[in-house]
Short mmCIF file of C-alpha atoms in Angstrom, two decimals:
data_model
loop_
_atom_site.label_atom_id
_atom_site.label_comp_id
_atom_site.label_asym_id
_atom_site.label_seq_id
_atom_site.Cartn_x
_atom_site.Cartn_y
_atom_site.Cartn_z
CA UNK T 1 5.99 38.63 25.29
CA UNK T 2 3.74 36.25 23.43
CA UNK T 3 7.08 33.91 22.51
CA UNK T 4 7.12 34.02 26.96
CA UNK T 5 3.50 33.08 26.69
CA UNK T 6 3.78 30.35 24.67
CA UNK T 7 6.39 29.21 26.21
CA UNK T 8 4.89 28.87 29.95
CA UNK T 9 1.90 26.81 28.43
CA UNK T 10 4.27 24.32 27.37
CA UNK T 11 6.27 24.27 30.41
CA UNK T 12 3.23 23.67 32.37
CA UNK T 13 2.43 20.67 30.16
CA UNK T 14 5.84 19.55 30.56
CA UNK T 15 5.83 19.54 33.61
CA UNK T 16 2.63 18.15 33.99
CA UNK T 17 3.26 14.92 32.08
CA UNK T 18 6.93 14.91 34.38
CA UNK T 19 4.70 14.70 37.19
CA UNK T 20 2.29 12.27 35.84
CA UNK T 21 5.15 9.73 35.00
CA UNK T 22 6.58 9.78 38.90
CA UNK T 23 8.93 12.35 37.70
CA UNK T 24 10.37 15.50 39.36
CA UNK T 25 8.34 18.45 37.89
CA UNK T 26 11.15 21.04 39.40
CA UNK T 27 12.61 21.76 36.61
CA UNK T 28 9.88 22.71 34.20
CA UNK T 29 8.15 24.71 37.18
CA UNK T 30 11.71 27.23 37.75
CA UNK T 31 11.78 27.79 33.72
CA UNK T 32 8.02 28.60 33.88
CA UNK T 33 9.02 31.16 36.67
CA UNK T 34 11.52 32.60 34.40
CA UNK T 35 9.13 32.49 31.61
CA UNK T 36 6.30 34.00 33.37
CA UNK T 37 8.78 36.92 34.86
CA UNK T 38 10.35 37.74 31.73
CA UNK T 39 6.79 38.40 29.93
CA UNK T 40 5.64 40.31 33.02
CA UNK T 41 8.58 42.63 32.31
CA UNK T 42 7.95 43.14 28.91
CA UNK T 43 4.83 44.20 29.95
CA UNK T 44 6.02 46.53 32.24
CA UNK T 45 8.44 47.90 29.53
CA UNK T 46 5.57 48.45 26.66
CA UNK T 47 4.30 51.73 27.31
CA UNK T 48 7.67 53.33 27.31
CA UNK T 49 8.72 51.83 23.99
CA UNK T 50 5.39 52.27 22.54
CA UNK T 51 5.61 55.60 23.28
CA UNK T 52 9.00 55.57 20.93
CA UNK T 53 8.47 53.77 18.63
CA UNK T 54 5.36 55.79 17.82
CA UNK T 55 7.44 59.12 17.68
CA UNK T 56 6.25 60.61 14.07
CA UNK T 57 9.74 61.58 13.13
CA UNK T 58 10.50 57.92 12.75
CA UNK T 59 7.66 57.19 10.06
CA UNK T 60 8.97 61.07 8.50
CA UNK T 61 11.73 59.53 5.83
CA UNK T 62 9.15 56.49 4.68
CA UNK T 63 6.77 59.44 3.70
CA UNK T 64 9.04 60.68 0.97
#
């Protein structure tokens, strides 16, 4: 998620500075979209594996 977040900032400035030259900004603005999608669905997915990876049994054999 925060690799996605990163990620869409410098898109944006990318894309920005495309822009800003007379260039097409297309580009940067569909890989944003994917960026910005993909960390949206990790979100989604962090409660549920959370959830596991909090499971007690898996901390049981570093206890020993």
């Amino acid at each position: 998620h925060q690799d996605a977040v990163v990620a869409q900032e410098a898109l944006r400035a990318l894309g920005v500075a495309a822009h800003a030259a007379g260039e097409s900004a297309f580009t940067w603005g569909l890989l944003h979209g994917r960026e910005r999608a993909g960390a949206e669905a990790r979100q989604r997915e962090l409660p549920e594996v959370w959830g596991a990876a909090s499971d007690p049994a898996l901390r049981a054999p570093l206890e020993h």
